[in-house]
XYZ file of C-alpha atoms in Angstrom:
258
model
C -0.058 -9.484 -9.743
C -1.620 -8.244 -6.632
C -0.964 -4.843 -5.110
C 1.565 -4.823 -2.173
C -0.824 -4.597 0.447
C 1.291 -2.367 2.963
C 1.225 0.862 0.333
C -1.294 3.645 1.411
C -2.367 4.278 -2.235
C -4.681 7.333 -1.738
C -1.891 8.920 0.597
C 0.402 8.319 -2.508
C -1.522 9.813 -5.067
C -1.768 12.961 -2.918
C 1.735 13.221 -2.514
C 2.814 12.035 -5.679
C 2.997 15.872 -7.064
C 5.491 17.212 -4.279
C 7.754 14.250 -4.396
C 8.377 14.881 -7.531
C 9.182 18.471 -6.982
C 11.328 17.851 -4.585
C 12.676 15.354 -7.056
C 13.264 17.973 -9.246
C 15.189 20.149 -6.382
C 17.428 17.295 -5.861
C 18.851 16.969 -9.701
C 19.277 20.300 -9.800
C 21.323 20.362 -6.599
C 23.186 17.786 -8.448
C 23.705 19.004 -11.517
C 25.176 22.616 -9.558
C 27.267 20.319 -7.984
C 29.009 18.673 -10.879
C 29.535 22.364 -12.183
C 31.331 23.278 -8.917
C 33.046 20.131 -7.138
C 35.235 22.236 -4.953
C 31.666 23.827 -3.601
C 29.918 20.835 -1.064
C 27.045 22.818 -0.355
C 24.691 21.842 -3.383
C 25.875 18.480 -2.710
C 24.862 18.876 1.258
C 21.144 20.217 0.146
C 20.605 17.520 -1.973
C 21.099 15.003 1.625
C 18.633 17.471 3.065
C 15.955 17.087 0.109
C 16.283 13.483 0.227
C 15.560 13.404 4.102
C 12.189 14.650 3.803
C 11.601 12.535 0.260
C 12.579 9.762 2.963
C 9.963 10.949 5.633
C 7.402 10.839 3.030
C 7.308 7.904 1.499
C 7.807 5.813 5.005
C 4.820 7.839 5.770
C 2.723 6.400 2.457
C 4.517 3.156 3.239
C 6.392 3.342 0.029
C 9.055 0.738 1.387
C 11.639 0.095 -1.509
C 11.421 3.650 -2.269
C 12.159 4.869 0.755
C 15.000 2.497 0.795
C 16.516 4.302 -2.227
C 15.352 7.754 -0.866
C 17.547 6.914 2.591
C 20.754 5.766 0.805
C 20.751 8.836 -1.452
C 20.913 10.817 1.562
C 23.503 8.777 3.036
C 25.676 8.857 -0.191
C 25.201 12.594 -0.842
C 25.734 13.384 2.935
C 29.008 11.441 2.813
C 29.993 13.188 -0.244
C 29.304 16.463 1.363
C 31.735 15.561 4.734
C 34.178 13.927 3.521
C 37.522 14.841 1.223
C 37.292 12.418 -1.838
C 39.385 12.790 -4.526
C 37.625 13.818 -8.329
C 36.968 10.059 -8.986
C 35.058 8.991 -6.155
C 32.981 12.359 -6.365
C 32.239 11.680 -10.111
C 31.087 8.145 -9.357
C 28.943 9.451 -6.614
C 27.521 12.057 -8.342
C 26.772 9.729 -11.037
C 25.251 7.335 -8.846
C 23.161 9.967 -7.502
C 21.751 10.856 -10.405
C 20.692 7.716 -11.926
C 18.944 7.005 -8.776
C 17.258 10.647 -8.618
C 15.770 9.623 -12.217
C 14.752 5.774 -11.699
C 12.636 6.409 -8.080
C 10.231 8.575 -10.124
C 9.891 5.480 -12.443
C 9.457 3.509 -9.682
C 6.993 5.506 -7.857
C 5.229 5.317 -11.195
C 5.240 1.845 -11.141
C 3.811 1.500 -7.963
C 0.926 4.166 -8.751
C 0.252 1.772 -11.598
C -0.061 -0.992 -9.635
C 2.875 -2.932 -9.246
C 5.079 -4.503 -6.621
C 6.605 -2.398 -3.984
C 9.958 -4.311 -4.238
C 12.998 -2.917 -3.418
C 14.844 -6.214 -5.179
C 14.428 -3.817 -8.264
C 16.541 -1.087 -6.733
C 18.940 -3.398 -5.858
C 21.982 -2.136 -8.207
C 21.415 1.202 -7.543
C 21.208 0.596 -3.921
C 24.864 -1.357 -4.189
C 25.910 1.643 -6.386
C 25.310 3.978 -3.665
C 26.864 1.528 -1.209
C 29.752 1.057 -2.639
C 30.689 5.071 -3.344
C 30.700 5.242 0.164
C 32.317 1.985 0.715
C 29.257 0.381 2.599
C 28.390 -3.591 3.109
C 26.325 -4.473 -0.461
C 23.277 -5.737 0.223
C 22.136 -9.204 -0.759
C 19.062 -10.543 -3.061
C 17.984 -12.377 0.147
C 18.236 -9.272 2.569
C 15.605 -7.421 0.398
C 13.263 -9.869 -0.256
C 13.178 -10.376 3.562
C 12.443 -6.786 3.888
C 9.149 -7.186 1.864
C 7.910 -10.295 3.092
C 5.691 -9.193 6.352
C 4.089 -12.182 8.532
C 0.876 -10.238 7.911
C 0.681 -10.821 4.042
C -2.493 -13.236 3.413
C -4.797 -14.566 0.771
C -7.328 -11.951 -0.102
C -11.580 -12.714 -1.531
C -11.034 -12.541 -5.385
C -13.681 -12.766 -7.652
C -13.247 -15.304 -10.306
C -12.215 -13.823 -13.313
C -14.635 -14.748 -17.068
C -14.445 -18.130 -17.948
C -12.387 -19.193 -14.516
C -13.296 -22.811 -13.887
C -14.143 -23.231 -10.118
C -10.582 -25.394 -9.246
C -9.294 -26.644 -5.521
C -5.666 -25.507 -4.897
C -4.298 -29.243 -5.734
C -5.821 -28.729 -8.848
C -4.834 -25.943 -9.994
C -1.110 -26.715 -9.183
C -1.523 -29.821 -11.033
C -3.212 -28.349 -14.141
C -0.201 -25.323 -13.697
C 3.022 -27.662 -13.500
C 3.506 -28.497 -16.326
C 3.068 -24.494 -17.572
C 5.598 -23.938 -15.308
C 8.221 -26.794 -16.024
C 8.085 -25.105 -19.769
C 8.895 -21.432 -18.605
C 11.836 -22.752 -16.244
C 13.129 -25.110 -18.963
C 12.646 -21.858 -21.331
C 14.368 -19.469 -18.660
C 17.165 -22.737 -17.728
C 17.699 -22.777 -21.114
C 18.036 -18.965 -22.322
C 15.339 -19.696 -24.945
C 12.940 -16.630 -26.378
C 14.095 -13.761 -24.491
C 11.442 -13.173 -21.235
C 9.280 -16.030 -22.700
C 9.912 -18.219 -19.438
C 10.250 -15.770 -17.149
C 6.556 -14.292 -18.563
C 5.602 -18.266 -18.188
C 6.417 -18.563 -14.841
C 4.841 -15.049 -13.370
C 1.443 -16.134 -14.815
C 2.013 -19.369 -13.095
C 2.879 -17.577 -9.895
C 0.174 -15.141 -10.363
C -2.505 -17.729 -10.318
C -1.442 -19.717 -7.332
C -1.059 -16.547 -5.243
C -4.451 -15.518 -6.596
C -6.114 -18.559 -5.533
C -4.114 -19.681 -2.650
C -6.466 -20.184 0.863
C -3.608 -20.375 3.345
C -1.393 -17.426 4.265
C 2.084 -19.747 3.983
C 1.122 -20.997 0.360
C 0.065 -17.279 -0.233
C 3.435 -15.471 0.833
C 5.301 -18.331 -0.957
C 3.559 -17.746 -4.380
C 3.931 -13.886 -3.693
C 7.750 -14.379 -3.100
C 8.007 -16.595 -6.220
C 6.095 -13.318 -8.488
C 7.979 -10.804 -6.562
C 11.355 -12.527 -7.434
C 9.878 -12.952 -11.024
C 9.330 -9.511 -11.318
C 12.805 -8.405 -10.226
C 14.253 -10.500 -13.015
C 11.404 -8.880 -16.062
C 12.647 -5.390 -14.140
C 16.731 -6.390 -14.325
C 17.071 -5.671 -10.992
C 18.295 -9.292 -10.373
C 19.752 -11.799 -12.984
C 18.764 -15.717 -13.765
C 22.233 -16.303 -11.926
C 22.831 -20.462 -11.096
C 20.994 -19.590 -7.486
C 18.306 -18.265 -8.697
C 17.078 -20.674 -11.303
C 17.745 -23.891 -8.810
C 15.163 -21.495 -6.177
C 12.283 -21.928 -8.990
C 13.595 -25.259 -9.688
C 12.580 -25.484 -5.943
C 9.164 -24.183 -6.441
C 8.422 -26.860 -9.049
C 8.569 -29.214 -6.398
C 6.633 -26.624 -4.246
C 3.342 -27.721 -7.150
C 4.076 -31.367 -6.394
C 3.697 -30.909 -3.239
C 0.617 -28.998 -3.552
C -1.218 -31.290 -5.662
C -0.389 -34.172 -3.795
C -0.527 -32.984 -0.207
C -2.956 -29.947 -0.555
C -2.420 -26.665 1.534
């Protein structure tokens, strides 16, 4: 898949040490905090650790982390102020916590070379949310977030044994591929098997797409794929009609061009 463009890797890489320091601080605050509930202070220097994790990684352009980073200060700050009774600061803690250990993974992941996607983060973000009794946020409200008008095609160089294909073609040659992984995903046949089908398919036809609408479509269509290999979002009724909608998105393609 490509790289999202947006994230400042060599920025990242230098700062990829102290985040994770600071990382560190923050479980620590938490776990001193769970060992003295009736003491907010760890609790209130955890928000203040998160703030500048937050400042960071908007700096690097680390989007969906940064989105995590900024409700872990809200949730801990709101634990901190307010009188909650030994339930709601267990779940909060606990929230905390889980989300202190995944944005290291996900950092990771985008060091690797993965998505920036916060649709990943998504139940950890409505976790957080919902300790402090925030709105949830919705699978559509995140993917908006990392869809930018400036996304388009980039010069690839054809990969070994690549046969030199138009766009029609290649949707037409790749339609049938895909039909197979959303019958296998429709289905609930072999596990990721369809879902793996259908991100190669949407790999391609972002790879070779010419136009920046066909581009951001195909980069939508891998970025939702990828949420569903991560489990940040499940192959609910919604979702698979969507790729049922891409399908049609190929016909087009092949019989309309870009």
């Amino acid at each position: 898949m490509a790289d999202f463009p947006s994230v400042n890797e060599q920025a990242l890489h230098l700062v990829a040490r102290e985040l994770a320091a600071t990382l560190n601080e923050v479980r620590i605050a938490l776990e001193a905090a769970a060992e003295t509930p009736a003491d907010r202070a760890p609790v209130a220097k955890a928000a203040e650790l998160m703030r500048d994790a937050r400042g960071v990684l908007r700096v690097v352009e680390v989007y969906g982390a940064a989105l995590l980073a900024e409700e872990m200060e809200h949730t801990s700050r709101w634990l901190a102020g307010n009188d909650t009774d030994a339930r709601q600061f267990v779940d909060g803690l606990d929230a905390l916590m889980r989300s202190s250990v995944q944005l290291p993974t996900y950092l990771e992941r985008v060091l690797s070379g993965g998505r920036d996607l916060a649709l990943v983060l998504l139940p950890l973000l409505n976790d957080l949310r919902a300790v402090r009794g925030a709105p949830l946020l919705s699978e559509g409200t995140l993917l908006s977030l990392n869809l930018s008008s400036e996304k388009s095609p980039a010069e690839r160089a054809p990969l070994p044994g690549d046969q030199k294909l138009t766009v029609p073609q290649w949707a037409r040659r790749l339609r049938t591929k895909y039909q197979a992984g959303l019958l296998a995903l429709i289905r609930g046949e072999g596990g990721d098997r369809g879902v793996g089908t259908l991100a190669e398919v949407a790999n391609r036809m972002e790879g070779v797409a010419t136009t920046v609408a066909v581009y951001q479509l195909w980069w939508v269509i891998g970025a939702l794929l990828d949420a569903l290999r991560a489990g940040g979002l499940q192959p609910s009724v919604t979702v698979k009609r969507l790729l049922g909608h891409a399908d049609r998105e190929l016909k087009r393609l092949y019989a309309q061009g870009e």
